[in-house]
Structures are given as C-alpha cells and as structure tokens.
mmCIF file of C-alpha atoms in Angstrom:
data_model
loop_
_atom_site.group_PDB
_atom_site.id
_atom_site.type_symbol
_atom_site.label_atom_id
_atom_site.label_comp_id
_atom_site.label_asym_id
_atom_site.label_seq_id
_atom_site.Cartn_x
_atom_site.Cartn_y
_atom_site.Cartn_z
ATOM 1 C CA MET A 446 105.975 85.272 96.881
ATOM 2 C CA PRO A 447 109.255 85.347 99.488
ATOM 3 C CA LYS A 448 109.825 83.074 102.307
ATOM 4 C CA LEU A 449 107.708 83.630 105.300
ATOM 5 C CA ILE A 450 109.798 83.207 108.473
ATOM 6 C CA ALA A 451 108.021 83.682 112.121
ATOM 7 C CA ILE A 452 110.297 84.799 114.460
ATOM 8 C CA ALA A 453 109.392 84.744 118.415
ATOM 9 C CA ALA A 454 110.113 84.451 122.117
ATOM 10 C CA MET A 455 108.016 81.879 124.439
ATOM 11 C CA ALA A 456 108.455 81.393 127.616
ATOM 12 C CA SER A 457 108.139 77.396 129.026
ATOM 13 C CA ASN A 458 104.533 77.921 129.525
ATOM 14 C CA ARG A 459 103.594 79.557 125.775
ATOM 15 C CA VAL A 460 103.875 83.347 127.049
ATOM 16 C CA ILE A 461 104.851 85.384 124.467
ATOM 17 C CA GLY A 462 103.349 89.171 125.632
ATOM 18 C CA ARG A 463 101.708 90.963 128.668
ATOM 19 C CA ASP A 464 100.389 94.450 128.396
ATOM 20 C CA GLY A 465 101.579 94.764 124.812
ATOM 21 C CA ASP A 466 105.082 93.914 125.791
ATOM 22 C CA LEU A 467 107.541 91.489 126.386
ATOM 23 C CA PRO A 468 107.369 90.034 130.210
ATOM 24 C CA TRP A 469 111.475 89.524 130.097
ATOM 25 C CA HIS A 470 114.206 91.526 128.650
ATOM 26 C CA LEU A 471 116.822 89.227 127.232
ATOM 27 C CA PRO A 472 119.545 90.940 125.677
ATOM 28 C CA GLU A 473 120.604 88.112 123.429
ATOM 29 C CA ASP A 474 117.345 87.467 122.223
ATOM 30 C CA LEU A 475 116.657 91.209 121.315
ATOM 31 C CA LYS A 476 120.500 91.517 119.215
ATOM 32 C CA PHE A 477 119.550 87.600 117.834
ATOM 33 C CA PHE A 478 116.054 89.653 116.423
ATOM 34 C CA LYS A 479 117.774 92.949 115.265
ATOM 35 C CA GLN A 480 121.045 90.732 113.315
ATOM 36 C CA THR A 481 118.465 88.207 112.126
ATOM 37 C CA THR A 482 115.485 90.899 110.696
ATOM 38 C CA GLN A 483 117.815 93.759 109.885
ATOM 39 C CA GLY A 484 117.394 94.529 106.004
ATOM 40 C CA HIS A 485 114.110 92.549 105.092
ATOM 41 C CA PRO A 486 110.402 93.334 105.660
ATOM 42 C CA VAL A 487 108.840 92.305 108.871
ATOM 43 C CA LEU A 488 104.973 91.629 108.905
ATOM 44 C CA MET A 489 102.836 92.304 111.908
ATOM 45 C CA GLY A 490 99.643 93.080 113.539
ATOM 46 C CA ARG A 491 98.550 95.686 114.703
ATOM 47 C CA LYS A 492 99.085 95.496 118.500
ATOM 48 C CA THR A 493 102.469 94.510 117.620
ATOM 49 C CA PHE A 494 103.183 97.728 115.713
ATOM 50 C CA GLU A 495 101.879 100.139 118.097
ATOM 51 C CA SER A 496 103.823 98.626 121.069
ATOM 52 C CA ILE A 497 106.870 99.216 118.851
ATOM 53 C CA PHE A 498 106.096 102.382 118.213
ATOM 54 C CA GLN A 499 105.181 103.365 121.742
ATOM 55 C CA ARG A 500 108.163 101.876 123.015
ATOM 56 C CA LEU A 501 110.626 103.184 120.269
ATOM 57 C CA GLY A 502 108.962 106.247 118.880
ATOM 58 C CA LYS A 503 109.081 104.632 115.361
ATOM 59 C CA PRO A 504 108.527 102.023 113.240
ATOM 60 C CA LEU A 505 111.433 99.307 113.291
ATOM 61 C CA PRO A 506 114.651 101.150 111.523
ATOM 62 C CA GLY A 507 116.375 99.299 108.515
ATOM 63 C CA ARG A 508 113.078 97.173 107.663
ATOM 64 C CA THR A 509 109.944 97.708 105.958
ATOM 65 C CA ASN A 510 107.190 97.524 108.167
ATOM 66 C CA ILE A 511 104.399 95.895 106.931
ATOM 67 C CA VAL A 512 101.327 95.827 109.144
ATOM 68 C CA LEU A 513 98.168 93.466 108.440
ATOM 69 C CA SER A 514 95.156 95.079 109.788
ATOM 70 C CA HIS A 515 91.682 95.712 109.157
ATOM 71 C CA THR A 516 91.107 99.179 110.889
ATOM 72 C CA MET A 517 94.623 100.714 110.593
ATOM 73 C CA PRO A 518 94.415 103.728 108.874
ATOM 74 C CA PRO A 519 97.012 104.587 106.507
ATOM 75 C CA ARG A 520 100.406 105.429 107.643
ATOM 76 C CA GLN A 521 103.703 107.165 105.727
ATOM 77 C CA ASP A 522 105.786 104.756 107.863
ATOM 78 C CA ALA A 523 104.404 101.674 107.682
ATOM 79 C CA THR A 524 102.883 99.827 104.926
ATOM 80 C CA ILE A 525 99.344 98.663 105.469
ATOM 81 C CA ILE A 526 97.344 95.634 104.206
ATOM 82 C CA ARG A 527 93.887 94.353 104.619
ATOM 83 C CA THR A 528 94.523 90.269 104.083
ATOM 84 C CA PHE A 529 97.539 87.955 103.804
ATOM 85 C CA ASN A 530 96.897 87.794 100.142
ATOM 86 C CA GLU A 531 98.094 91.315 99.262
ATOM 87 C CA LEU A 532 101.687 90.648 100.303
ATOM 88 C CA ALA A 533 102.282 88.900 97.243
ATOM 89 C CA SER A 534 101.285 92.134 95.210
ATOM 90 C CA LEU A 535 103.403 95.080 97.126
ATOM 91 C CA PRO A 536 105.432 96.602 94.906
ATOM 92 C CA GLY A 537 109.374 96.620 95.824
ATOM 93 C CA LEU A 538 109.129 93.784 97.740
ATOM 94 C CA THR A 539 112.846 92.222 96.843
ATOM 95 C CA SER A 540 113.749 90.330 99.797
ATOM 96 C CA PRO A 541 113.207 86.478 99.457
ATOM 97 C CA VAL A 542 112.461 86.595 103.311
ATOM 98 C CA ILE A 543 109.501 88.053 105.229
ATOM 99 C CA TYR A 544 109.724 88.056 108.621
ATOM 100 C CA LEU A 545 106.760 87.209 110.712
ATOM 101 C CA ILE A 546 107.009 89.135 114.036
ATOM 102 C CA GLY A 547 104.074 88.778 115.958
ATOM 103 C CA GLY A 548 101.552 89.156 117.417
ATOM 104 C CA ALA A 549 99.342 86.320 118.751
ATOM 105 C CA GLN A 550 96.664 86.542 116.196
ATOM 106 C CA LEU A 551 98.908 86.817 113.388
ATOM 107 C CA TYR A 552 101.238 83.927 114.869
ATOM 108 C CA ASP A 553 97.666 81.499 114.917
ATOM 109 C CA ALA A 554 96.354 82.830 111.652
ATOM 110 C CA LEU A 555 100.056 82.685 109.701
ATOM 111 C CA LEU A 556 101.869 80.010 111.386
ATOM 112 C CA PRO A 557 100.799 77.515 108.767
ATOM 113 C CA GLN A 558 102.041 79.629 105.722
ATOM 114 C CA CYS A 559 105.704 80.094 107.298
ATOM 115 C CA ASP A 560 108.465 77.906 105.761
ATOM 116 C CA GLU A 561 110.567 78.371 108.867
ATOM 117 C CA LEU A 562 110.214 79.218 112.606
ATOM 118 C CA LEU A 563 112.741 80.739 114.594
ATOM 119 C CA LEU A 564 111.897 80.510 118.505
ATOM 120 C CA THR A 565 113.740 81.567 121.434
ATOM 121 C CA CYS A 566 112.566 79.106 124.059
ATOM 122 C CA LEU A 567 112.575 80.353 127.706
ATOM 123 C CA ASP A 568 113.603 77.756 130.183
ATOM 124 C CA GLN A 569 111.040 79.180 133.156
ATOM 125 C CA PRO A 570 107.339 80.415 133.081
ATOM 126 C CA TYR A 571 106.008 83.994 133.059
ATOM 127 C CA GLU A 572 102.438 85.682 133.420
ATOM 128 C CA GLY A 573 101.005 86.918 130.387
ATOM 129 C CA ASP A 574 97.776 87.488 128.254
ATOM 130 C CA ALA A 575 99.492 86.442 124.846
ATOM 131 C CA TRP A 576 100.642 83.398 123.929
ATOM 132 C CA PHE A 577 102.288 81.281 121.057
ATOM 133 C CA PRO A 578 100.061 78.607 119.166
ATOM 134 C CA ALA A 579 100.578 75.039 119.350
ATOM 135 C CA PHE A 580 103.360 74.319 116.178
ATOM 136 C CA GLU A 581 104.864 71.168 116.649
ATOM 137 C CA SER A 582 102.662 69.434 113.977
ATOM 138 C CA LEU A 583 103.698 71.818 111.340
ATOM 139 C CA PHE A 584 107.256 72.081 112.244
ATOM 140 C CA HIS A 585 110.121 69.798 113.115
ATOM 141 C CA PRO A 586 113.220 70.877 114.910
ATOM 142 C CA ALA A 587 116.310 71.812 112.580
ATOM 143 C CA GLU A 588 119.162 73.072 115.054
ATOM 144 C CA ILE A 589 119.855 75.069 118.187
ATOM 145 C CA LEU A 590 121.091 78.501 116.873
ATOM 146 C CA LEU A 591 122.239 79.875 120.258
ATOM 147 C CA GLN A 592 122.383 78.473 123.757
ATOM 148 C CA GLY A 593 122.060 80.649 126.784
ATOM 149 C CA ASN A 594 121.382 81.127 130.695
ATOM 150 C CA GLY A 595 118.136 79.783 130.735
ATOM 151 C CA PHE A 596 117.507 80.069 127.023
ATOM 152 C CA GLU A 597 117.754 78.589 123.746
ATOM 153 C CA ILE A 598 117.338 79.972 120.049
ATOM 154 C CA ARG A 599 116.168 76.998 118.045
ATOM 155 C CA ARG A 600 115.087 76.689 114.338
ATOM 156 C CA TYR A 601 112.385 75.086 112.910
ATOM 157 C CA LEU A 602 111.600 74.002 109.332
ATOM 158 C CA ARG A 603 108.329 73.380 108.396
ATOM 159 C CA THR A 604 106.814 69.477 108.499
ATOM 160 C CA GLN A 605 106.399 68.301 104.780
ATOM 161 C CA SER A 606 103.266 66.652 104.351
ATOM 162 C CA SER A 607 102.880 63.024 102.770
ATOM 163 C CA PHE A 608 99.555 64.160 101.094
ATOM 164 C CA PRO A 609 101.075 66.619 98.829
ATOM 165 C CA THR A 610 97.399 67.704 97.280
ATOM 166 C CA PRO A 611 94.558 67.848 98.896
ATOM 167 C CA CYS A 612 92.263 64.703 98.332
ATOM 168 C CA ALA A 613 90.010 65.015 95.208
ATOM 169 C CA SER A 614 86.343 65.601 96.014
ATOM 170 C CA PRO A 615 83.976 62.011 94.902
ATOM 171 C CA SER A 616 82.505 64.776 92.112
ATOM 172 C CA SER A 617 86.210 64.776 90.376
ATOM 173 C CA LEU A 618 86.824 60.617 90.675
#
C-alpha cells in the first residue's frame, strides 16, 4: 500500500470548510496543494468531489481522483471505492503516495491511517460547518515548510506508539 498523507488547510478554530467550499482564499496554499498533489492519486469523500466538480467543472486534473463513497454511482472521470480496504487492490496505482484531501468525515475516519499530515494553519478563525479533527495525539511536528502572512504550512509525522502490537488477549497468554 502506498504511503497515505493527509493534506488540509485549517483555521485557528479548526474550521476547514463552509457550504462545500473553503471560507478563505489563500493563493500560496492553493499553489502548495497543486504542486504537492500533482501526478499523485488523491482520495476524497463524495462531498469533496462534488465541490471540486462544481468549482472546476471536472475532477482535479493531473491526478487520479479516488472517491470513497457508499452511495456515489460509478463514473468515467473518477475511481469510486466503497471501503478504505479497496484502495490497496486498485489496479494501476503505482504512485508511492496517496493524498487524503478531505472532507471532514474522511479526515476523521482515516487520519489514524495516515503516515504524514501536511497542514496549512491559518492564524485567524473563520465561520464554517466542517472542522478538522483532533490530530495532536497522532502526529508530532516535523518542520515548517512555508511561512506567510497569517499562515504556516506545517509537516507532521506519525507519532510512533511505544507499543508496537496490541495487547494479547488473556486467553492467548
């Protein structure tokens, strides 16, 4: 399975979206997102795909668009999977990285599966209806990739557990 990296932009109050869109316009973040994800598969939920399609009139260009949805019908312009486990068996996935690009429900469900987190952190709060989940126990800060006026793009790495395997059940002792 390729490395799974979450990429997102978050306001100081954890908001990541409003009415299916970003509540801010930050060209540096959009440029970083495009340069980082270009040529790699991107994994998203149905609402995120529909938001992108509504804005661009097509899926994200230059990327294999993979949509994790229980209800979305098959499409010619995107790969639809019903479960996260299907990702590992998709034919033609040769990229060493898959980027998880949202939305809130998918971040909440899949962040524990991610190896890294690329997070644009905005200095101010925004009103919204979608929030980024708590991630601080899963990741530790690695580096600041870019600092700008009112934002930072940060790279986080998965925090390694001191317990590499789950506890054995009493019956197996």
